[in-house]
Structure formats: structure tokens, C-alpha cells
Short mmCIF file of C-alpha atoms and ligand atoms in Angstrom, two decimals:
data_model
loop_
_atom_site.label_atom_id
_atom_site.label_comp_id
_atom_site.label_asym_id
_atom_site.label_seq_id
_atom_site.Cartn_x
_atom_site.Cartn_y
_atom_site.Cartn_z
CA MET U 1 -0.66 -11.24 -27.29
CA SER U 2 -1.60 -10.67 -23.67
CA THR U 3 -2.99 -7.38 -22.40
CA THR U 4 -0.48 -4.68 -21.51
CA TRP U 5 -0.02 -3.78 -17.84
CA HIS U 6 0.25 -0.04 -17.31
CA VAL U 7 2.07 0.69 -14.07
CA LEU U 8 1.31 4.05 -12.46
CA GLY U 9 4.04 5.10 -10.03
CA ALA U 10 7.73 4.32 -10.51
CA GLY U 11 8.33 3.89 -6.78
CA SER U 12 9.19 0.82 -4.72
CA LEU U 13 6.22 -1.45 -5.39
CA GLY U 14 5.56 -0.18 -8.92
CA THR U 15 9.15 -0.96 -9.92
CA LEU U 16 9.08 -4.31 -8.12
CA TRP U 17 6.00 -5.35 -10.10
CA ALA U 18 7.00 -3.81 -13.45
CA THR U 19 10.45 -5.42 -13.50
CA ARG U 20 9.19 -8.89 -12.60
CA LEU U 21 6.41 -8.69 -15.20
CA ALA U 22 8.90 -7.48 -17.82
CA ARG U 23 11.35 -10.25 -16.89
CA ALA U 24 8.61 -12.81 -17.59
CA GLY U 25 7.94 -11.31 -21.03
CA VAL U 26 4.58 -9.81 -20.01
CA PRO U 27 3.93 -6.51 -21.86
CA VAL U 28 4.26 -3.64 -19.40
CA ARG U 29 4.49 0.16 -19.66
CA LEU U 30 5.46 2.65 -17.00
CA ILE U 31 3.47 5.85 -16.50
CA VAL U 32 5.38 8.82 -15.09
CA ARG U 33 4.13 12.26 -14.13
CA ASP U 34 5.37 14.47 -16.94
CA GLU U 35 7.74 14.96 -19.87
CA GLN U 36 10.65 15.92 -17.61
CA ARG U 37 10.37 12.68 -15.62
CA LEU U 38 10.00 10.74 -18.86
CA GLN U 39 13.23 12.20 -20.19
CA ALA U 40 15.03 11.37 -16.95
CA TYR U 41 13.65 7.84 -17.14
CA GLN U 42 14.74 7.40 -20.73
CA CYS U 43 18.26 8.58 -19.84
CA ALA U 44 18.39 5.93 -17.10
CA GLY U 45 17.59 3.27 -19.73
CA GLY U 46 14.94 1.45 -17.72
CA LEU U 47 13.99 0.21 -14.28
CA THR U 48 16.54 -1.61 -12.15
CA LEU U 49 15.69 -4.41 -9.73
CA VAL U 50 18.26 -5.33 -7.11
CA GLU U 51 17.69 -8.85 -5.87
CA HIS U 52 20.10 -10.96 -3.80
CA GLY U 53 22.65 -8.17 -4.24
CA GLU U 54 22.49 -8.36 -8.04
CA ALA U 55 21.17 -5.45 -10.12
CA LYS U 56 19.41 -5.99 -13.43
CA THR U 57 17.88 -3.29 -15.64
CA TYR U 58 14.71 -3.82 -17.67
CA ALA U 59 13.92 -1.48 -20.56
CA VAL U 60 10.24 -1.07 -19.68
CA PRO U 61 8.77 1.49 -22.12
CA GLY U 62 7.71 4.73 -20.44
CA GLU U 63 4.99 7.29 -21.13
CA THR U 64 3.40 10.26 -19.38
CA LEU U 65 -0.07 10.55 -17.86
CA ASP U 66 -1.02 12.60 -20.92
CA ASN U 67 -0.35 9.87 -23.46
CA GLU U 68 -3.59 9.07 -25.31
CA GLU U 69 -3.26 5.31 -25.76
CA PRO U 70 -6.11 3.41 -24.08
CA ILE U 71 -5.44 1.52 -20.87
CA ASN U 72 -6.98 -1.90 -20.23
CA ARG U 73 -5.12 -2.91 -17.08
CA LEU U 74 -3.69 -0.41 -14.62
CA LEU U 75 -1.55 -1.18 -11.61
CA VAL U 76 -1.92 1.79 -9.26
CA ALA U 77 1.34 1.85 -7.31
CA CYS U 78 1.42 5.31 -5.78
CA LYS U 79 0.84 6.22 -2.14
CA ALA U 80 -2.71 6.20 -0.79
CA TYR U 81 -2.80 10.03 -0.67
CA ASP U 82 -1.88 10.31 -4.39
CA ALA U 83 -4.04 7.51 -5.80
CA GLU U 84 -7.34 9.34 -6.30
CA ASN U 85 -5.87 12.32 -8.17
CA ALA U 86 -3.49 10.20 -10.22
CA VAL U 87 -6.27 7.87 -11.37
CA ALA U 88 -8.60 10.81 -12.09
CA ARG U 89 -6.01 12.07 -14.58
CA LEU U 90 -6.14 8.73 -16.40
CA ALA U 91 -9.90 8.16 -16.26
CA SER U 92 -10.51 9.22 -19.86
CA ARG U 93 -7.90 6.73 -21.08
CA LEU U 94 -9.57 3.69 -19.51
CA ALA U 95 -10.97 1.31 -22.13
CA PRO U 96 -14.41 -0.26 -21.60
CA GLY U 97 -13.98 -3.16 -19.16
CA ALA U 98 -10.67 -1.79 -17.84
CA GLU U 99 -9.35 -3.20 -14.59
CA LEU U 100 -7.40 -1.39 -11.88
CA ILE U 101 -5.26 -3.13 -9.29
CA LEU U 102 -4.90 -0.94 -6.20
CA LEU U 103 -1.75 -1.61 -4.17
CA GLN U 104 -2.36 1.05 -1.50
CA ASN U 105 -1.97 0.26 2.16
CA GLY U 106 -4.76 1.16 4.58
CA LEU U 107 -8.37 1.91 3.66
CA GLY U 108 -10.21 4.84 2.17
CA SER U 109 -8.19 5.40 -0.98
CA GLN U 110 -9.71 2.35 -2.71
CA ASP U 111 -13.25 3.74 -2.44
CA ALA U 112 -12.07 7.20 -3.47
CA VAL U 113 -10.43 5.76 -6.60
CA ALA U 114 -13.44 3.58 -7.46
CA ALA U 115 -15.71 6.63 -7.27
CA LYS U 116 -13.57 8.38 -9.92
CA VAL U 117 -13.80 5.46 -12.37
CA PRO U 118 -17.23 3.86 -12.01
CA GLN U 119 -16.83 2.28 -15.46
CA ALA U 120 -13.83 0.17 -14.35
CA ARG U 121 -13.39 -2.89 -12.16
CA CYS U 122 -11.27 -2.06 -9.11
CA ILE U 123 -9.34 -4.86 -7.46
CA SER U 124 -7.76 -4.22 -4.08
CA ALA U 125 -4.50 -5.75 -2.97
CA SER U 126 -2.84 -6.29 0.37
CA SER U 127 0.84 -7.08 0.22
CA THR U 128 3.47 -8.24 2.67
CA GLU U 129 6.27 -7.85 0.12
CA GLY U 130 8.88 -5.26 0.98
CA ALA U 131 10.94 -3.03 -1.28
CA PHE U 132 12.74 0.29 -1.09
CA ARG U 133 14.38 2.64 -3.53
CA ASP U 134 18.14 3.06 -3.37
CA GLY U 135 18.19 5.50 -6.28
CA ASP U 136 15.98 6.94 -8.98
CA TRP U 137 14.41 4.16 -11.06
CA ARG U 138 16.06 1.50 -8.82
CA VAL U 139 14.47 -0.72 -6.25
CA VAL U 140 15.85 -3.23 -3.77
CA PHE U 141 13.71 -6.30 -3.14
CA ALA U 142 13.98 -6.33 0.65
CA GLY U 143 11.36 -8.72 1.94
CA HIS U 144 9.73 -11.65 0.23
CA GLY U 145 6.06 -11.93 1.00
CA TYR U 146 2.65 -12.46 -0.43
CA THR U 147 0.00 -10.38 -2.15
CA TRP U 148 -3.72 -11.03 -1.69
CA LEU U 149 -6.01 -9.63 -4.35
CA GLY U 150 -9.76 -9.37 -4.32
CA ASP U 151 -12.84 -7.51 -5.43
CA ALA U 152 -15.40 -7.00 -2.67
CA GLY U 153 -18.20 -6.62 -5.24
CA HIS U 154 -17.35 -9.52 -7.54
CA PRO U 155 -15.81 -12.73 -6.24
CA VAL U 156 -14.63 -14.22 -9.55
CA ALA U 157 -10.86 -14.26 -10.04
CA PRO U 158 -9.52 -12.58 -13.19
CA ILE U 159 -7.72 -14.65 -15.79
CA TRP U 160 -4.63 -12.41 -15.69
CA LEU U 161 -3.54 -13.88 -12.35
CA ASP U 162 -1.62 -16.19 -14.72
CA ASP U 163 0.64 -13.21 -15.54
CA LEU U 164 1.52 -12.93 -11.85
CA THR U 165 2.31 -16.63 -11.68
CA ALA U 166 4.53 -16.29 -14.78
CA ALA U 167 6.24 -13.28 -13.19
CA GLY U 168 6.91 -15.15 -9.93
CA ILE U 169 4.77 -12.73 -7.90
CA PRO U 170 3.42 -14.83 -5.01
CA HIS U 171 -0.28 -14.13 -4.77
CA GLU U 172 -3.66 -15.49 -3.89
CA TRP U 173 -7.17 -14.47 -4.91
CA SER U 174 -9.13 -13.57 -1.82
CA THR U 175 -12.90 -13.61 -1.54
CA ASP U 176 -12.64 -11.65 1.72
CA ILE U 177 -10.22 -8.92 0.72
CA LEU U 178 -11.96 -6.35 2.94
CA THR U 179 -11.31 -8.52 5.97
CA ARG U 180 -7.63 -8.76 4.98
CA LEU U 181 -7.36 -5.00 4.47
CA TRP U 182 -9.04 -4.31 7.82
CA ARG U 183 -6.83 -6.82 9.61
CA LYS U 184 -3.65 -5.28 8.17
CA LEU U 185 -5.00 -1.82 8.97
CA ALA U 186 -5.60 -2.84 12.58
CA LEU U 187 -2.08 -4.29 12.87
CA ASN U 188 -0.61 -1.12 11.42
CA CYS U 189 -2.65 1.07 13.81
CA ALA U 190 -1.59 -0.93 16.85
CA ILE U 191 2.10 -0.87 15.91
CA ASN U 192 3.19 1.91 13.56
CA PRO U 193 2.13 5.10 15.41
CA LEU U 194 3.60 3.83 18.70
CA THR U 195 6.96 3.09 17.06
CA VAL U 196 7.02 6.70 15.87
CA LEU U 197 5.99 8.17 19.23
CA HIS U 198 8.34 5.94 21.27
CA ASP U 199 11.09 6.27 18.65
CA CYS U 200 11.72 2.55 18.56
CA ARG U 201 11.89 -0.55 16.41
CA ASN U 202 8.84 -2.82 16.40
CA GLY U 203 10.45 -4.92 19.15
CA GLY U 204 10.65 -1.84 21.39
CA LEU U 205 6.88 -2.09 21.83
CA GLN U 206 7.45 -5.13 24.05
CA GLN U 207 8.18 -2.49 26.73
CA HIS U 208 4.75 -0.92 26.10
CA HIS U 209 2.62 -4.02 26.41
CA CYS U 210 -0.30 -2.31 28.24
CA GLU U 211 -0.55 0.52 25.73
CA VAL U 212 -0.59 -2.00 22.85
CA ALA U 213 -3.21 -4.12 24.62
CA THR U 214 -5.49 -1.11 25.19
CA LEU U 215 -5.30 -0.13 21.51
CA CYS U 216 -6.01 -3.73 20.47
CA ALA U 217 -9.11 -3.78 22.68
CA GLU U 218 -10.44 -0.61 21.03
CA LEU U 219 -9.56 -1.83 17.54
CA THR U 220 -11.35 -5.11 18.27
CA GLU U 221 -14.45 -3.22 19.39
CA LEU U 222 -14.40 -1.13 16.22
CA LEU U 223 -13.96 -4.13 13.91
CA GLU U 224 -16.79 -5.98 15.62
CA GLN U 225 -19.10 -2.97 15.38
CA CYS U 226 -18.34 -2.10 11.78
CA GLY U 227 -19.12 -5.52 10.35
CA GLN U 228 -15.60 -6.97 10.34
CA PRO U 229 -15.69 -9.52 13.19
CA ALA U 230 -13.34 -11.92 11.37
CA ALA U 231 -10.67 -9.19 11.22
CA ALA U 232 -11.00 -8.80 15.00
CA GLU U 233 -10.33 -12.42 15.94
CA ASP U 234 -7.36 -12.78 18.29
CA LEU U 235 -6.09 -9.38 17.18
CA GLN U 236 -3.95 -8.77 20.23
CA GLN U 237 -2.21 -12.15 19.92
CA GLU U 238 -1.40 -11.44 16.29
CA VAL U 239 -0.14 -7.95 17.07
CA GLU U 240 2.15 -9.42 19.72
CA ARG U 241 3.30 -12.12 17.30
CA VAL U 242 4.13 -9.50 14.63
CA ILE U 243 5.97 -7.31 17.16
CA HIS U 244 8.05 -10.33 18.13
CA ALA U 245 8.63 -11.60 14.56
CA THR U 246 9.61 -8.13 13.26
CA ALA U 247 11.35 -6.97 16.45
CA ALA U 248 14.48 -5.80 14.62
CA ASN U 249 12.56 -3.83 11.95
CA TYR U 250 11.44 -0.25 11.84
CA SER U 251 7.77 0.08 10.87
CA SER U 252 6.92 1.67 7.53
CA MET U 253 5.55 4.76 9.28
CA TYR U 254 8.70 5.06 11.38
CA GLN U 255 10.75 4.95 8.17
CA ASP U 256 8.56 7.56 6.48
CA VAL U 257 8.97 9.94 9.43
CA ALA U 258 12.71 9.25 9.79
CA ASN U 259 13.13 10.09 6.10
CA GLN U 260 10.98 13.24 6.38
CA ARG U 261 8.34 11.73 4.08
CA ARG U 262 4.62 12.25 4.28
CA THR U 263 2.93 9.35 6.08
CA GLU U 264 -0.30 7.56 5.11
CA ILE U 265 -1.85 8.45 8.50
CA SER U 266 -5.21 9.48 6.99
CA TYR U 267 -5.67 6.01 5.51
CA LEU U 268 -4.55 4.21 8.69
CA LEU U 269 -5.34 5.75 12.08
CA GLY U 270 -7.33 8.55 10.40
CA HIS U 271 -9.59 6.05 8.66
CA VAL U 272 -10.12 4.09 11.88
CA CYS U 273 -11.09 7.26 13.78
CA LYS U 274 -13.41 8.37 10.97
CA VAL U 275 -15.23 5.01 10.94
CA ALA U 276 -15.46 5.03 14.75
CA ALA U 277 -17.10 8.47 14.61
CA ARG U 278 -19.53 7.26 11.93
CA HIS U 279 -20.55 4.39 14.24
CA GLN U 280 -20.69 6.76 17.24
CA LEU U 281 -18.10 4.67 19.04
CA HIS U 282 -16.11 6.22 21.85
CA LEU U 283 -12.53 4.95 21.44
CA PRO U 284 -10.54 7.40 23.55
CA HIS U 285 -7.10 5.79 23.27
CA LEU U 286 -7.17 5.57 19.48
CA HIS U 287 -8.39 9.15 19.32
CA GLN U 288 -5.65 10.29 21.67
CA LEU U 289 -3.06 8.33 19.68
CA GLN U 290 -4.18 10.15 16.53
CA GLN U 291 -3.89 13.54 18.28
CA ARG U 292 -0.42 12.70 19.64
CA LEU U 293 0.75 11.53 16.22
CA ILE U 294 -0.61 14.63 14.48
CA ALA U 295 1.11 16.88 17.03
CA HIS U 296 4.35 14.96 16.56
CA LEU U 297 4.19 15.24 12.77
CA HIS U 298 3.50 18.99 13.07
CA SER U 299 6.49 19.38 15.38
CA LEU U 300 8.64 17.84 12.64
CA GLY U 301 7.12 20.01 9.93
CA LEU U 302 5.49 17.01 8.25
CA PRO U 303 1.96 16.94 6.85
CA SER U 304 -0.60 15.36 9.16
CA ASP U 305 -3.09 14.35 6.49
P1 NAD N 401 6.70 5.07 -3.36
O1 NAD N 401 6.62 6.43 -2.75
O2 NAD N 401 8.02 4.36 -3.39
O3 NAD N 401 6.19 5.14 -4.86
C1 NAD N 401 5.08 5.87 -5.27
C2 NAD N 401 5.40 6.45 -6.64
O4 NAD N 401 4.22 7.00 -7.20
C3 NAD N 401 6.44 7.58 -6.59
O5 NAD N 401 7.45 7.31 -7.54
C4 NAD N 401 5.63 8.82 -6.99
O6 NAD N 401 6.39 9.77 -7.69
C5 NAD N 401 4.59 8.16 -7.91
N1 NAD N 401 3.42 9.01 -8.15
C6 NAD N 401 2.63 9.65 -7.25
N2 NAD N 401 1.67 10.35 -7.88
C7 NAD N 401 1.87 10.15 -9.22
C8 NAD N 401 1.23 10.62 -10.40
N3 NAD N 401 0.19 11.46 -10.34
N4 NAD N 401 1.69 10.20 -11.60
C9 NAD N 401 2.75 9.39 -11.69
N5 NAD N 401 3.42 8.90 -10.62
C10 NAD N 401 2.97 9.28 -9.40
O7 NAD N 401 5.60 4.17 -2.65
P2 NAD N 401 5.63 2.60 -2.36
O8 NAD N 401 6.51 2.32 -1.21
O9 NAD N 401 5.84 1.86 -3.64
O10 NAD N 401 4.14 2.40 -1.84
C11 NAD N 401 3.01 2.34 -2.68
C12 NAD N 401 1.86 1.80 -1.84
O11 NAD N 401 2.16 0.44 -1.52
C13 NAD N 401 1.68 2.53 -0.50
O12 NAD N 401 0.33 2.63 -0.16
C14 NAD N 401 2.41 1.62 0.49
O13 NAD N 401 1.91 1.71 1.82
C15 NAD N 401 2.10 0.25 -0.10
N6 NAD N 401 3.09 -0.78 0.28
C16 NAD N 401 4.43 -0.55 0.10
C17 NAD N 401 5.32 -1.54 0.44
C18 NAD N 401 6.81 -1.35 0.25
O14 NAD N 401 7.59 -2.21 0.66
N7 NAD N 401 7.28 -0.28 -0.35
C19 NAD N 401 4.87 -2.76 0.97
C20 NAD N 401 3.49 -2.96 1.12
C21 NAD N 401 2.61 -1.94 0.78
O1 KPL N 402 3.14 -3.67 7.93
C1 KPL N 402 3.87 -3.26 8.80
C2 KPL N 402 4.44 -1.89 8.62
O2 KPL N 402 5.51 -1.59 9.13
O3 KPL N 402 3.77 -1.11 7.90
C3 KPL N 402 4.11 -4.08 10.03
C4 KPL N 402 5.45 -4.76 9.92
C5 KPL N 402 3.03 -5.16 10.13
C6 KPL N 402 4.05 -3.27 11.28
O4 KPL N 402 2.79 -2.69 11.44
#
């Protein structure tokens, strides 16, 4: 019998992973916040995945954070700002040798989580898959992509990647996961805040070429100075390529703001500005972008952390 996957967070990515694992016959359990959510989940009868317009429900067993069963493998699928506290609540349930897979975008939350569970192996992931919720316990698979997984402190791939293959989750083990996370972070910092401030789709940034180029220059300087030169290579060209390739899309931050949801700003632009300060780098345009974004979020009554 293979090891059970506990999935923390019944949101878009958590549901996307849990349903595909369940479909492949891999044992999986969903962790929800409290008894009330558990009852609501049980009434719904499972998690629903909508793929190619077809909805299918999987009766993934649910439990609350307070369940006492040990956890060997935990997929952390909440937002970056929730990850540390959510994992802290589960720390006592982690079995010796437990592994955590951290799906959070940006940087900062992975280290915060790892510090809460020094006894566990933490594997970071960077995903280009896309999903959104169209109802409670329901997710629409919106964009096929890839997930890179890696452990900066331990390059050996875990055996359970076979479960992902069985589940049809496209993935690759990465021995330079930090570079991947930094690269994605830089792309997100060059694109997402500007789409919010200019109120545009990604393609709208083609009208703001100089502003994008200036941010890319500062991001490149930061990456080179903080030991991530590979993540800096041809950054501007890639940012321009992504803007072009995703011209019709709204960035994830744009969507969060449009839906009055808290953004992950602290783990994106906030993290970049924090690292720049630590390296005593003067990056005025990134700093100003952060201030403009914070002011904008305040004006909308949204949290700026
Ligand atoms: P989401 O908001 O849809 O889901 C997060 C879920 O975690 C919510 O259901 C929330 O209630 C739950 N949660 C939070 N704290 C909890 C706790 N203490 N106990 C139990 N449940 C808790 O978020 P998402 O879109 O799935 O994103 C998760 C992460 O993946 C983010 O960092 C995001 O940037 C990243 N990501 C998302 C996508 C996507 O397409 N959705 C793509 C790539 C990366
Ligand atoms: O990842 C993205 C996002 O919207 O979060 C892209 C499409 C790369 C834009 O930064």
C-alpha cells in the first residue's frame, strides 16, 4: 500500500492535485480547517474536477487539522501567507521522516514553513498549471502546464514521483529549484504589479515597454547580486516573451485584486525588496513599484501584506 497524501487546502491547486491522485487510485485525504468545513465538505460528497467541460466528483476522505492520525506526506496547497500557520498547526502530527511538498508561489513562505518543521523534509514546487474554483469544493482545470519540484538541501529525487506520473501530473525533479523559483518570482514582479496598476491584461504591458525594461534591469541586478545569476539570464527577453504569449490573460495578481482577494505581494515584490535591502542594493523603481502597489491596495481596502 503506498503512503497516503494529505492535502492541506481545498482550493484550486489542492483540489487539482487531490482529484488527480484519487483518480489514479493513490490514497489521498483532504485536510480542512474545522468541523464546520468538514461537515460542508461531507454534504458535498467529495471534490469535483471540471476538465474539458466535464465534471467528475471524487470521494476523497476529509478530516480536520485537529485529527490525530500521523502524516507522512503533506501537500501544502494554501496561499503563501497562510502556509506557515497552517503547517505549524500540523507539526505535531508529522511522522518521523515526513515530507512536505510546498506549492506556494513566490519566495519566503518556504523558509518560514521549514523553520516550523525542522524534523521534516521540505520540497518546493514551482507550477505553471492553472486552475480556478467555480464553486465550493469544485475546481476547473484551466491551463495545462508543468510542475518542477526540488529540495535545495538534498538533490536526490523522492520515490513518490511515481505517484505523480500515475496521476498524470506533468512534473520534473529539479536540482536547481531555487533558480526556478527566483526566475518565476522575477517574471511575476515584472508583470503582475504593473497589470494591476495599469488595469490591463498582460498584453497591455506592450504599451509600457520602458517601464518593464527598467524593472527587468533592476531585477537582473538583484538576481546577480544575491547569488542567482542563472535566474537573471536574458530576463527581459523572457518577460517580453511571456507578455506576448499570455497577452489575452489577466495576471494572477490582477485576478486577486479584481476579486477583492488578498494578494501574495509580500512573497513577490515584498520579498524582492527585502532581499535588496539585505544586500544594500538601491533599486528605486522596484521600491517605488512596491509603494504604488501598497497604496493602490489600501485604496481598495485590501491588505497590503
Ligand atoms: P486557493 O485560495 O484557491 O486555495 C487555498 C486553500 O487553502 C483555500 O481553500 C483556503 O481555505 C485553504 N486554507 C488556508 N489556510 C488553511 C488552513 N489553516 N487549514 C486548512 N485550509 C486552509 O489558492 P490556490 O490558487 O490553490 O493557490 C495556492 C498556491 O499555489 C498559491 O501560492 C498560488 O500562488 C500558487 N499557484 C496557484 C495556481 C493556480 O492556478 N491556482 C497556479 C500556480 C501557483
Ligand atoms: O505567472 C503568472 C501570473 O499571472 O502569476 C504570469 C502569467 C507569468 C504573469 O506573471
